[in-house]
């Protein structure tokens, strides 16, 4: 049962990282243009080295 | 990206959307400066795919001085930033040349506020989801270990749950607490009152139980409650923002600039909002007036069809007052703005709009009606449960526990989700058909309508004249069209449309209010009214006429008619099948309206109606208890649009009319009206189904809770199940395929 003393905090900490990442993403406007972001990945704008 | 190749084809390269053209004035009034950078926000129509994105962005970044160009595909907004002396009109023409419709876009305050509200709800929802998942995991361990787990371990698990649940409730639950506190102070109750009460009681009891090492804690129930309710709130906010943005964008498509003559004689492009009463404005031929104005110089013809519904143009000479929305046709005019004048048509209409707004805000949504029934019921049940168990000899603690579990289990998760999910799904489906809803309750109101009132010009009819008997006139048609091509008069344009492309006669002279003259092969030709070609005025005809004469030959008559929109006949039929009666209210001439009414088989119609007449008629219909759906596009319809039970405006309507109506449909088709009504009725029945599902759930769950069998496990399962069922029912595709 002492295992729980480690496992529960670890689980909570990992979940918290996810939550912080989500809040950061929402605050920086990553959910503002879902359609555009889906389309942008198809744009061929890389320039091969000469 | 300057070496990117730009394809020559116009519009969306994947063919998802046809090329559009835009007709814009000077956009320099919409440029804002940030430091040494200049920013222009544009609304782009027709951009649908990655090809459009790269086409537009690479073409713009190739322009000299452009720092960034970013197109938001979700809402069609394009932000262009540049430094230096680039002319903003070049930006617009570049996008326009690629085959996209483009117009300046004004970012407003309320838009940004709505965006922030949606974002904070999203974050609150994310936090609640995190807490619900973790607390649930801990709770499942407790339930699974029931009977085997030691009291010490259980207490620790409860304490950890509490440590997650209490901050979450404070952060994510503040939406409900704030709203409940606000209504309680004003002496009312809404859905948020039982929610807040349940959350607070559940948390309080759980803390007490944890301290004394009890078996049951309700931390999981309280965070799940918050999570499910926030889903409903978030969907509601998203719907409101999206519909608001869509409506705003449609209005922005018409945001145009006017030319003001400065005191020193220089012409300057200004936004509509910057025009003050008394300014001198210059109106070029083909330009639309943005404010009421009195003509001080120039002689022209004005098309007032959007203002009065009158399809024939009228003479504009010094001293004449023209209203906003009028299109100047032939010569450029100079006028004094009357924006602030109290006797203007616009101020009369805005008074009517206010009256309509008040009427409409009194409408109670289905969800509100459900809540007003539900809240007292829940509270009474919980209170009776408490009293009942006390009388039956249970201790205060046990009675309170059971009362709280009743309160939690009846808590309106499903009820809170019932309406918003259905509305979001329905409006998303309408959105893909080019119909923009303003609000969720518009759907409810449209579903109730049983009487449809149409404006004629621009709504039932195309709004522009069409040549009637093309074959009979054909020999001279081409020659007449050579004169007509030089003119912007609606009849000339109709003639040109019938004749097709061709040459223009040299040196065409236009005489406002009379007609055109030109020399063709050395013969003087005239095109215009009967007096202009020297003909006695014949017997009155209901049709619009244009005469064409070559030298002394007998003049030839062309007749025009405002044609019905495609599908108008089927729509009338489809509406009748749906049990709605039809009426036409128009500001146009009597014979023109009668012709349309006869074709559609409508017996109730009225011609020559002023805005106040329309409002009166709608008041009368309301007094009869009819629920009116008004469809109109003109400035003269705005008052009645806001007064009707529900209203629709086509995409080409005046922006006042668009903002006064509940929904805007784009594209010329009237089919949108029928699909709108079908979708609204479908959504309404789906909402009622959801409310019955929620009620059914309560019928089963409440006796279980009152009897004292509702352990936290039962409460959690019952609550989630009811919410999921309601959501799935909303997402179920409808039988009509809408």
mmCIF file with all atom_site columns, N, CA, C and O in Angstrom, chain A residues 1 4 8 11-12 15-16 19 22-23 26-27 29 31-37 39-40 42-43 45 47, chain B residues 1 3 49-50 53-54 57 70-75 119 122-123 126-127 130 134 138 153 157 160 164:
data_model
loop_
_atom_site.group_PDB
_atom_site.id
_atom_site.type_symbol
_atom_site.label_atom_id
_atom_site.label_alt_id
_atom_site.label_comp_id
_atom_site.label_asym_id
_atom_site.label_entity_id
_atom_site.label_seq_id
_atom_site.pdbx_PDB_ins_code
_atom_site.Cartn_x
_atom_site.Cartn_y
_atom_site.Cartn_z
_atom_site.occupancy
_atom_site.B_iso_or_equiv
_atom_site.pdbx_formal_charge
_atom_site.auth_seq_id
_atom_site.auth_comp_id
_atom_site.auth_asym_id
_atom_site.auth_atom_id
_atom_site.pdbx_PDB_model_num
ATOM 1   N N  . UNK A 1 1   ? 0.820   -1.212 0.000   1.00 0.00 ? 1   UNK A N  1
ATOM 2   C CA . UNK A 1 1   ? 0.000   0.000  0.000   1.00 0.00 ? 1   UNK A CA 1
ATOM 3   C C  . UNK A 1 1   ? 0.855   1.264  0.000   1.00 0.00 ? 1   UNK A C  1
ATOM 4   O O  . UNK A 1 1   ? 0.386   2.322  -0.401  1.00 0.00 ? 1   UNK A O  1
ATOM 5   N N  . UNK A 1 4   ? 1.085   3.419  -3.134  1.00 0.00 ? 4   UNK A N  1
ATOM 6   C CA . UNK A 1 4   ? 0.126   4.477  -3.468  1.00 0.00 ? 4   UNK A CA 1
ATOM 7   C C  . UNK A 1 4   ? 0.705   5.861  -3.200  1.00 0.00 ? 4   UNK A C  1
ATOM 8   O O  . UNK A 1 4   ? 0.421   6.821  -3.914  1.00 0.00 ? 4   UNK A O  1
ATOM 9   N N  . UNK A 1 8   ? 0.005   7.747  -6.719  1.00 0.00 ? 8   UNK A N  1
ATOM 10  C CA . UNK A 1 8   ? -1.045  8.766  -6.836  1.00 0.00 ? 8   UNK A CA 1
ATOM 11  C C  . UNK A 1 8   ? -0.460  10.141 -7.166  1.00 0.00 ? 8   UNK A C  1
ATOM 12  O O  . UNK A 1 8   ? -0.899  10.787 -8.122  1.00 0.00 ? 8   UNK A O  1
ATOM 13  N N  . UNK A 1 11  ? 0.639   10.104 -10.816 1.00 0.00 ? 11  UNK A N  1
ATOM 14  C CA . UNK A 1 11  ? -0.501  10.165 -11.741 1.00 0.00 ? 11  UNK A CA 1
ATOM 15  C C  . UNK A 1 11  ? -1.055  11.581 -11.803 1.00 0.00 ? 11  UNK A C  1
ATOM 16  O O  . UNK A 1 11  ? -1.329  12.119 -12.887 1.00 0.00 ? 11  UNK A O  1
ATOM 17  N N  . UNK A 1 12  ? -1.200  12.182 -10.634 1.00 0.00 ? 12  UNK A N  1
ATOM 18  C CA . UNK A 1 12  ? -1.758  13.539 -10.601 1.00 0.00 ? 12  UNK A CA 1
ATOM 19  C C  . UNK A 1 12  ? -0.826  14.524 -11.301 1.00 0.00 ? 12  UNK A C  1
ATOM 20  O O  . UNK A 1 12  ? -1.273  15.397 -12.046 1.00 0.00 ? 12  UNK A O  1
ATOM 21  N N  . UNK A 1 15  ? -1.103  14.168 -15.028 1.00 0.00 ? 15  UNK A N  1
ATOM 22  C CA . UNK A 1 15  ? -2.352  14.777 -15.483 1.00 0.00 ? 15  UNK A CA 1
ATOM 23  C C  . UNK A 1 15  ? -2.260  16.301 -15.493 1.00 0.00 ? 15  UNK A C  1
ATOM 24  O O  . UNK A 1 15  ? -2.727  16.967 -16.418 1.00 0.00 ? 15  UNK A O  1
ATOM 25  N N  . UNK A 1 16  ? -1.579  16.816 -14.477 1.00 0.00 ? 16  UNK A N  1
ATOM 26  C CA . UNK A 1 16  ? -1.441  18.264 -14.346 1.00 0.00 ? 16  UNK A CA 1
ATOM 27  C C  . UNK A 1 16  ? -0.643  18.849 -15.513 1.00 0.00 ? 16  UNK A C  1
ATOM 28  O O  . UNK A 1 16  ? -0.963  19.935 -16.009 1.00 0.00 ? 16  UNK A O  1
ATOM 29  N N  . UNK A 1 19  ? -2.934  19.230 -18.301 1.00 0.00 ? 19  UNK A N  1
ATOM 30  C CA . UNK A 1 19  ? -3.854  20.352 -18.082 1.00 0.00 ? 19  UNK A CA 1
ATOM 31  C C  . UNK A 1 19  ? -3.165  21.675 -18.384 1.00 0.00 ? 19  UNK A C  1
ATOM 32  O O  . UNK A 1 19  ? -3.727  22.548 -19.061 1.00 0.00 ? 19  UNK A O  1
ATOM 33  N N  . UNK A 1 22  ? -2.836  22.156 -22.015 1.00 0.00 ? 22  UNK A N  1
ATOM 34  C CA . UNK A 1 22  ? -4.116  22.510 -22.616 1.00 0.00 ? 22  UNK A CA 1
ATOM 35  C C  . UNK A 1 22  ? -4.431  23.989 -22.407 1.00 0.00 ? 22  UNK A C  1
ATOM 36  O O  . UNK A 1 22  ? -4.839  24.698 -23.330 1.00 0.00 ? 22  UNK A O  1
ATOM 37  N N  . UNK A 1 23  ? -4.217  24.464 -21.162 1.00 0.00 ? 23  UNK A N  1
ATOM 38  C CA . UNK A 1 23  ? -4.509  25.873 -20.875 1.00 0.00 ? 23  UNK A CA 1
ATOM 39  C C  . UNK A 1 23  ? -3.608  26.779 -21.706 1.00 0.00 ? 23  UNK A C  1
ATOM 40  O O  . UNK A 1 23  ? -4.066  27.771 -22.288 1.00 0.00 ? 23  UNK A O  1
ATOM 41  N N  . UNK A 1 26  ? -4.933  26.818 -25.241 1.00 0.00 ? 26  UNK A N  1
ATOM 42  C CA . UNK A 1 26  ? -6.156  27.601 -25.384 1.00 0.00 ? 26  UNK A CA 1
ATOM 43  C C  . UNK A 1 26  ? -5.847  29.094 -25.316 1.00 0.00 ? 26  UNK A C  1
ATOM 44  O O  . UNK A 1 26  ? -6.408  29.889 -26.067 1.00 0.00 ? 26  UNK A O  1
ATOM 45  N N  . UNK A 1 27  ? -4.925  29.465 -24.419 1.00 0.00 ? 27  UNK A N  1
ATOM 46  C CA . UNK A 1 27  ? -4.636  30.891 -24.239 1.00 0.00 ? 27  UNK A CA 1
ATOM 47  C C  . UNK A 1 27  ? -3.873  31.474 -25.411 1.00 0.00 ? 27  UNK A C  1
ATOM 48  O O  . UNK A 1 27  ? -3.969  32.664 -25.693 1.00 0.00 ? 27  UNK A O  1
ATOM 49  N N  . UNK A 1 29  ? -4.342  30.739 -28.446 1.00 0.00 ? 29  UNK A N  1
ATOM 50  C CA . UNK A 1 29  ? -5.175  30.770 -29.639 1.00 0.00 ? 29  UNK A CA 1
ATOM 51  C C  . UNK A 1 29  ? -4.993  29.608 -30.594 1.00 0.00 ? 29  UNK A C  1
ATOM 52  O O  . UNK A 1 29  ? -5.216  29.737 -31.788 1.00 0.00 ? 29  UNK A O  1
ATOM 53  N N  . UNK A 1 31  ? -6.796  27.033 -30.736 1.00 0.00 ? 31  UNK A N  1
ATOM 54  C CA . UNK A 1 31  ? -8.080  26.460 -31.139 1.00 0.00 ? 31  UNK A CA 1
ATOM 55  C C  . UNK A 1 31  ? -8.914  27.478 -31.923 1.00 0.00 ? 31  UNK A C  1
ATOM 56  O O  . UNK A 1 31  ? -10.104 27.289 -32.095 1.00 0.00 ? 31  UNK A O  1
ATOM 57  N N  . UNK A 1 32  ? -8.267  28.558 -32.369 1.00 0.00 ? 32  UNK A N  1
ATOM 58  C CA . UNK A 1 32  ? -9.023  29.623 -33.034 1.00 0.00 ? 32  UNK A CA 1
ATOM 59  C C  . UNK A 1 32  ? -9.375  29.295 -34.479 1.00 0.00 ? 32  UNK A C  1
ATOM 60  O O  . UNK A 1 32  ? -10.390 29.725 -34.987 1.00 0.00 ? 32  UNK A O  1
ATOM 61  N N  . UNK A 1 33  ? -8.518  28.563 -35.160 1.00 0.00 ? 33  UNK A N  1
ATOM 62  C CA . UNK A 1 33  ? -8.749  28.317 -36.578 1.00 0.00 ? 33  UNK A CA 1
ATOM 63  C C  . UNK A 1 33  ? -8.503  26.843 -36.898 1.00 0.00 ? 33  UNK A C  1
ATOM 64  O O  . UNK A 1 33  ? -7.540  26.503 -37.571 1.00 0.00 ? 33  UNK A O  1
ATOM 65  N N  . UNK A 1 34  ? -9.362  25.943 -36.400 1.00 0.00 ? 34  UNK A N  1
ATOM 66  C CA . UNK A 1 34  ? -9.129  24.522 -36.619 1.00 0.00 ? 34  UNK A CA 1
ATOM 67  C C  . UNK A 1 34  ? -9.086  24.161 -38.103 1.00 0.00 ? 34  UNK A C  1
ATOM 68  O O  . UNK A 1 34  ? -8.258  23.360 -38.532 1.00 0.00 ? 34  UNK A O  1
ATOM 69  N N  . UNK A 1 35  ? -9.976  24.764 -38.892 1.00 0.00 ? 35  UNK A N  1
ATOM 70  C CA . UNK A 1 35  ? -10.013 24.439 -40.326 1.00 0.00 ? 35  UNK A CA 1
ATOM 71  C C  . UNK A 1 35  ? -8.714  24.838 -41.011 1.00 0.00 ? 35  UNK A C  1
ATOM 72  O O  . UNK A 1 35  ? -8.160  24.093 -41.814 1.00 0.00 ? 35  UNK A O  1
ATOM 73  N N  . UNK A 1 36  ? -8.255  26.044 -40.695 1.00 0.00 ? 36  UNK A N  1
ATOM 74  C CA . UNK A 1 36  ? -7.045  26.548 -41.330 1.00 0.00 ? 36  UNK A CA 1
ATOM 75  C C  . UNK A 1 36  ? -5.831  25.711 -40.961 1.00 0.00 ? 36  UNK A C  1
ATOM 76  O O  . UNK A 1 36  ? -5.000  25.392 -41.812 1.00 0.00 ? 36  UNK A O  1
ATOM 77  N N  . UNK A 1 37  ? -5.751  25.311 -39.668 1.00 0.00 ? 37  UNK A N  1
ATOM 78  C CA . UNK A 1 37  ? -4.604  24.520 -39.238 1.00 0.00 ? 37  UNK A CA 1
ATOM 79  C C  . UNK A 1 37  ? -4.597  23.162 -39.922 1.00 0.00 ? 37  UNK A C  1
ATOM 80  O O  . UNK A 1 37  ? -3.543  22.624 -40.254 1.00 0.00 ? 37  UNK A O  1
ATOM 81  N N  . UNK A 1 39  ? -5.692  22.601 -42.868 1.00 0.00 ? 39  UNK A N  1
ATOM 82  C CA . UNK A 1 39  ? -5.337  22.790 -44.277 1.00 0.00 ? 39  UNK A CA 1
ATOM 83  C C  . UNK A 1 39  ? -3.871  23.179 -44.440 1.00 0.00 ? 39  UNK A C  1
ATOM 84  O O  . UNK A 1 39  ? -3.215  22.811 -45.418 1.00 0.00 ? 39  UNK A O  1
ATOM 85  N N  . UNK A 1 40  ? -3.356  23.921 -43.453 1.00 0.00 ? 40  UNK A N  1
ATOM 86  C CA . UNK A 1 40  ? -2.017  24.481 -43.572 1.00 0.00 ? 40  UNK A CA 1
ATOM 87  C C  . UNK A 1 40  ? -0.932  23.412 -43.708 1.00 0.00 ? 40  UNK A C  1
ATOM 88  O O  . UNK A 1 40  ? 0.097   23.625 -44.339 1.00 0.00 ? 40  UNK A O  1
ATOM 89  N N  . UNK A 1 42  ? -0.924  20.960 -45.454 1.00 0.00 ? 42  UNK A N  1
ATOM 90  C CA . UNK A 1 42  ? -0.805  20.496 -46.842 1.00 0.00 ? 42  UNK A CA 1
ATOM 91  C C  . UNK A 1 42  ? -0.020  21.471 -47.714 1.00 0.00 ? 42  UNK A C  1
ATOM 92  O O  . UNK A 1 42  ? 0.333   21.152 -48.842 1.00 0.00 ? 42  UNK A O  1
ATOM 93  N N  . UNK A 1 43  ? 0.217   22.670 -47.201 1.00 0.00 ? 43  UNK A N  1
ATOM 94  C CA . UNK A 1 43  ? 0.899   23.664 -48.030 1.00 0.00 ? 43  UNK A CA 1
ATOM 95  C C  . UNK A 1 43  ? 2.364   23.301 -48.188 1.00 0.00 ? 43  UNK A C  1
ATOM 96  O O  . UNK A 1 43  ? 3.052   23.002 -47.217 1.00 0.00 ? 43  UNK A O  1
ATOM 97  N N  . UNK A 1 45  ? 5.487   24.585 -48.576 1.00 0.00 ? 45  UNK A N  1
ATOM 98  C CA . UNK A 1 45  ? 6.250   25.832 -48.576 1.00 0.00 ? 45  UNK A CA 1
ATOM 99  C C  . UNK A 1 45  ? 7.688   25.634 -48.121 1.00 0.00 ? 45  UNK A C  1
ATOM 100 O O  . UNK A 1 45  ? 8.350   26.560 -47.699 1.00 0.00 ? 45  UNK A O  1
ATOM 101 N N  . UNK A 1 47  ? 11.678  24.885 -48.743 1.00 0.00 ? 47  UNK A N  1
ATOM 102 C CA . UNK A 1 47  ? 12.604  25.170 -49.837 1.00 0.00 ? 47  UNK A CA 1
ATOM 103 C C  . UNK A 1 47  ? 13.800  24.234 -49.732 1.00 0.00 ? 47  UNK A C  1
ATOM 104 O O  . UNK A 1 47  ? 14.596  24.366 -48.804 1.00 0.00 ? 47  UNK A O  1
ATOM 105 N N  . UNK B 2 1   ? 8.790   33.290 -49.879 1.00 0.00 ? 1   UNK B N  1
ATOM 106 C CA . UNK B 2 1   ? 7.759   32.619 -50.659 1.00 0.00 ? 1   UNK B CA 1
ATOM 107 C C  . UNK B 2 1   ? 7.510   33.339 -51.983 1.00 0.00 ? 1   UNK B C  1
ATOM 108 O O  . UNK B 2 1   ? 6.543   33.073 -52.658 1.00 0.00 ? 1   UNK B O  1
ATOM 109 N N  . UNK B 2 3   ? 8.935   33.124 -54.697 1.00 0.00 ? 3   UNK B N  1
ATOM 110 C CA . UNK B 2 3   ? 9.071   32.355 -55.930 1.00 0.00 ? 3   UNK B CA 1
ATOM 111 C C  . UNK B 2 3   ? 7.918   31.373 -56.136 1.00 0.00 ? 3   UNK B C  1
ATOM 112 O O  . UNK B 2 3   ? 7.955   30.547 -57.035 1.00 0.00 ? 3   UNK B O  1
ATOM 113 N N  . UNK B 2 49  ? -9.924  25.903 -49.049 1.00 0.00 ? 49  UNK B N  1
ATOM 114 C CA . UNK B 2 49  ? -8.993  24.787 -48.882 1.00 0.00 ? 49  UNK B CA 1
ATOM 115 C C  . UNK B 2 49  ? -7.558  25.294 -48.736 1.00 0.00 ? 49  UNK B C  1
ATOM 116 O O  . UNK B 2 49  ? -7.295  26.490 -48.769 1.00 0.00 ? 49  UNK B O  1
ATOM 117 N N  . UNK B 2 50  ? -6.625  24.331 -48.607 1.00 0.00 ? 50  UNK B N  1
ATOM 118 C CA . UNK B 2 50  ? -5.218  24.685 -48.451 1.00 0.00 ? 50  UNK B CA 1
ATOM 119 C C  . UNK B 2 50  ? -4.707  25.443 -49.669 1.00 0.00 ? 50  UNK B C  1
ATOM 120 O O  . UNK B 2 50  ? -3.855  26.328 -49.566 1.00 0.00 ? 50  UNK B O  1
ATOM 121 N N  . UNK B 2 53  ? -5.497  29.019 -49.271 1.00 0.00 ? 53  UNK B N  1
ATOM 122 C CA . UNK B 2 53  ? -4.617  29.611 -48.257 1.00 0.00 ? 53  UNK B CA 1
ATOM 123 C C  . UNK B 2 53  ? -3.286  30.018 -48.874 1.00 0.00 ? 53  UNK B C  1
ATOM 124 O O  . UNK B 2 53  ? -2.834  31.155 -48.735 1.00 0.00 ? 53  UNK B O  1
ATOM 125 N N  . UNK B 2 54  ? -2.647  29.060 -49.560 1.00 0.00 ? 54  UNK B N  1
ATOM 126 C CA . UNK B 2 54  ? -1.306  29.346 -50.043 1.00 0.00 ? 54  UNK B CA 1
ATOM 127 C C  . UNK B 2 54  ? -1.363  30.328 -51.207 1.00 0.00 ? 54  UNK B C  1
ATOM 128 O O  . UNK B 2 54  ? -0.491  31.174 -51.353 1.00 0.00 ? 54  UNK B O  1
ATOM 129 N N  . UNK B 2 57  ? -2.022  33.829 -49.515 1.00 0.00 ? 57  UNK B N  1
ATOM 130 C CA . UNK B 2 57  ? -0.931  34.290 -48.664 1.00 0.00 ? 57  UNK B CA 1
ATOM 131 C C  . UNK B 2 57  ? 0.343   34.519 -49.458 1.00 0.00 ? 57  UNK B C  1
ATOM 132 O O  . UNK B 2 57  ? 1.068   35.487 -49.227 1.00 0.00 ? 57  UNK B O  1
ATOM 133 N N  . UNK B 2 70  ? -2.041  36.583 -43.103 1.00 0.00 ? 70  UNK B N  1
ATOM 134 C CA . UNK B 2 70  ? -2.522  35.332 -42.533 1.00 0.00 ? 70  UNK B CA 1
ATOM 135 C C  . UNK B 2 70  ? -4.032  35.248 -42.667 1.00 0.00 ? 70  UNK B C  1
ATOM 136 O O  . UNK B 2 70  ? -4.768  36.137 -42.243 1.00 0.00 ? 70  UNK B O  1
ATOM 137 N N  . UNK B 2 71  ? -4.457  34.149 -43.292 1.00 0.00 ? 71  UNK B N  1
ATOM 138 C CA . UNK B 2 71  ? -5.887  33.947 -43.523 1.00 0.00 ? 71  UNK B CA 1
ATOM 139 C C  . UNK B 2 71  ? -6.401  32.923 -42.523 1.00 0.00 ? 71  UNK B C  1
ATOM 140 O O  . UNK B 2 71  ? -5.833  31.842 -42.387 1.00 0.00 ? 71  UNK B O  1
ATOM 141 N N  . UNK B 2 72  ? -7.464  33.289 -41.805 1.00 0.00 ? 72  UNK B N  1
ATOM 142 C CA . UNK B 2 72  ? -8.116  32.350 -40.901 1.00 0.00 ? 72  UNK B CA 1
ATOM 143 C C  . UNK B 2 72  ? -9.226  31.661 -41.695 1.00 0.00 ? 72  UNK B C  1
ATOM 144 O O  . UNK B 2 72  ? -10.217 32.293 -42.058 1.00 0.00 ? 72  UNK B O  1
ATOM 145 N N  . UNK B 2 73  ? -9.045  30.371 -41.945 1.00 0.00 ? 73  UNK B N  1
ATOM 146 C CA . UNK B 2 73  ? -9.977  29.664 -42.822 1.00 0.00 ? 73  UNK B CA 1
ATOM 147 C C  . UNK B 2 73  ? -11.331 29.421 -42.138 1.00 0.00 ? 73  UNK B C  1
ATOM 148 O O  . UNK B 2 73  ? -12.343 29.287 -42.800 1.00 0.00 ? 73  UNK B O  1
ATOM 149 N N  . UNK B 2 74  ? -11.328 29.367 -40.801 1.00 0.00 ? 74  UNK B N  1
ATOM 150 C CA . UNK B 2 74  ? -12.578 29.079 -40.090 1.00 0.00 ? 74  UNK B CA 1
ATOM 151 C C  . UNK B 2 74  ? -13.573 30.219 -40.212 1.00 0.00 ? 74  UNK B C  1
ATOM 152 O O  . UNK B 2 74  ? -14.759 29.983 -40.344 1.00 0.00 ? 74  UNK B O  1
ATOM 153 N N  . UNK B 2 75  ? -13.077 31.454 -40.153 1.00 0.00 ? 75  UNK B N  1
ATOM 154 C CA . UNK B 2 75  ? -14.024 32.558 -40.250 1.00 0.00 ? 75  UNK B CA 1
ATOM 155 C C  . UNK B 2 75  ? -13.766 33.472 -41.443 1.00 0.00 ? 75  UNK B C  1
ATOM 156 O O  . UNK B 2 75  ? -14.407 34.508 -41.582 1.00 0.00 ? 75  UNK B O  1
ATOM 157 N N  . UNK B 2 119 ? -13.367 31.329 -24.590 1.00 0.00 ? 119 UNK B N  1
ATOM 158 C CA . UNK B 2 119 ? -12.082 30.764 -24.216 1.00 0.00 ? 119 UNK B CA 1
ATOM 159 C C  . UNK B 2 119 ? -12.023 30.454 -22.718 1.00 0.00 ? 119 UNK B C  1
ATOM 160 O O  . UNK B 2 119 ? -11.542 29.404 -22.320 1.00 0.00 ? 119 UNK B O  1
ATOM 161 N N  . UNK B 2 122 ? -13.893 27.395 -22.069 1.00 0.00 ? 122 UNK B N  1
ATOM 162 C CA . UNK B 2 122 ? -13.150 26.221 -22.541 1.00 0.00 ? 122 UNK B CA 1
ATOM 163 C C  . UNK B 2 122 ? -12.127 25.801 -21.495 1.00 0.00 ? 122 UNK B C  1
ATOM 164 O O  . UNK B 2 122 ? -11.979 24.613 -21.185 1.00 0.00 ? 122 UNK B O  1
ATOM 165 N N  . UNK B 2 123 ? -11.430 26.786 -20.908 1.00 0.00 ? 123 UNK B N  1
ATOM 166 C CA . UNK B 2 123 ? -10.421 26.471 -19.900 1.00 0.00 ? 123 UNK B CA 1
ATOM 167 C C  . UNK B 2 123 ? -11.085 25.906 -18.650 1.00 0.00 ? 123 UNK B C  1
ATOM 168 O O  . UNK B 2 123 ? -10.634 24.896 -18.095 1.00 0.00 ? 123 UNK B O  1
ATOM 169 N N  . UNK B 2 126 ? -11.890 22.404 -19.325 1.00 0.00 ? 126 UNK B N  1
ATOM 170 C CA . UNK B 2 126 ? -10.703 21.546 -19.318 1.00 0.00 ? 126 UNK B CA 1
ATOM 171 C C  . UNK B 2 126 ? -10.285 21.208 -17.898 1.00 0.00 ? 126 UNK B C  1
ATOM 172 O O  . UNK B 2 126 ? -9.993  20.045 -17.585 1.00 0.00 ? 126 UNK B O  1
ATOM 173 N N  . UNK B 2 127 ? -10.320 22.200 -17.022 1.00 0.00 ? 127 UNK B N  1
ATOM 174 C CA . UNK B 2 127 ? -9.944  21.976 -15.626 1.00 0.00 ? 127 UNK B CA 1
ATOM 175 C C  . UNK B 2 127 ? -10.917 20.993 -14.972 1.00 0.00 ? 127 UNK B C  1
ATOM 176 O O  . UNK B 2 127 ? -10.513 20.046 -14.278 1.00 0.00 ? 127 UNK B O  1
ATOM 177 N N  . UNK B 2 130 ? -10.246 17.458 -16.176 1.00 0.00 ? 130 UNK B N  1
ATOM 178 C CA . UNK B 2 130 ? -9.072  16.900 -15.508 1.00 0.00 ? 130 UNK B CA 1
ATOM 179 C C  . UNK B 2 130 ? -9.446  16.420 -14.108 1.00 0.00 ? 130 UNK B C  1
ATOM 180 O O  . UNK B 2 130 ? -9.140  15.294 -13.708 1.00 0.00 ? 130 UNK B O  1
ATOM 181 N N  . UNK B 2 134 ? -9.607  12.428 -12.601 1.00 0.00 ? 134 UNK B N  1
ATOM 182 C CA . UNK B 2 134 ? -8.771  11.969 -11.486 1.00 0.00 ? 134 UNK B CA 1
ATOM 183 C C  . UNK B 2 134 ? -9.583  11.557 -10.278 1.00 0.00 ? 134 UNK B C  1
ATOM 184 O O  . UNK B 2 134 ? -9.323  10.521 -9.662  1.00 0.00 ? 134 UNK B O  1
ATOM 185 N N  . UNK B 2 138 ? -9.942  7.743  -8.422  1.00 0.00 ? 138 UNK B N  1
ATOM 186 C CA . UNK B 2 138 ? -9.804  7.493  -6.982  1.00 0.00 ? 138 UNK B CA 1
ATOM 187 C C  . UNK B 2 138 ? -11.081 6.870  -6.431  1.00 0.00 ? 138 UNK B C  1
ATOM 188 O O  . UNK B 2 138 ? -11.047 5.931  -5.637  1.00 0.00 ? 138 UNK B O  1
ATOM 189 N N  . UNK B 2 153 ? -6.807  4.156  4.763   1.00 0.00 ? 153 UNK B N  1
ATOM 190 C CA . UNK B 2 153 ? -6.566  4.322  3.323   1.00 0.00 ? 153 UNK B CA 1
ATOM 191 C C  . UNK B 2 153 ? -7.712  5.085  2.674   1.00 0.00 ? 153 UNK B C  1
ATOM 192 O O  . UNK B 2 153 ? -7.513  6.004  1.880   1.00 0.00 ? 153 UNK B O  1
ATOM 193 N N  . UNK B 2 157 ? -7.660  8.555  0.558   1.00 0.00 ? 157 UNK B N  1
ATOM 194 C CA . UNK B 2 157 ? -8.184  8.682  -0.815  1.00 0.00 ? 157 UNK B CA 1
ATOM 195 C C  . UNK B 2 157 ? -9.235  9.785  -0.883  1.00 0.00 ? 157 UNK B C  1
ATOM 196 O O  . UNK B 2 157 ? -9.248  10.587 -1.822  1.00 0.00 ? 157 UNK B O  1
ATOM 197 N N  . UNK B 2 160 ? -7.509  13.156 -0.780  1.00 0.00 ? 160 UNK B N  1
ATOM 198 C CA . UNK B 2 160 ? -6.902  13.564 -2.060  1.00 0.00 ? 160 UNK B CA 1
ATOM 199 C C  . UNK B 2 160 ? -7.996  14.029 -3.029  1.00 0.00 ? 160 UNK B C  1
ATOM 200 O O  . UNK B 2 160 ? -7.865  15.060 -3.698  1.00 0.00 ? 160 UNK B O  1
ATOM 201 N N  . UNK B 2 164 ? -8.469  17.805 -4.810  1.00 0.00 ? 164 UNK B N  1
ATOM 202 C CA . UNK B 2 164 ? -8.628  18.134 -6.237  1.00 0.00 ? 164 UNK B CA 1
ATOM 203 C C  . UNK B 2 164 ? -9.970  18.834 -6.474  1.00 0.00 ? 164 UNK B C  1
ATOM 204 O O  . UNK B 2 164 ? -10.063 19.817 -7.207  1.00 0.00 ? 164 UNK B O  1
#
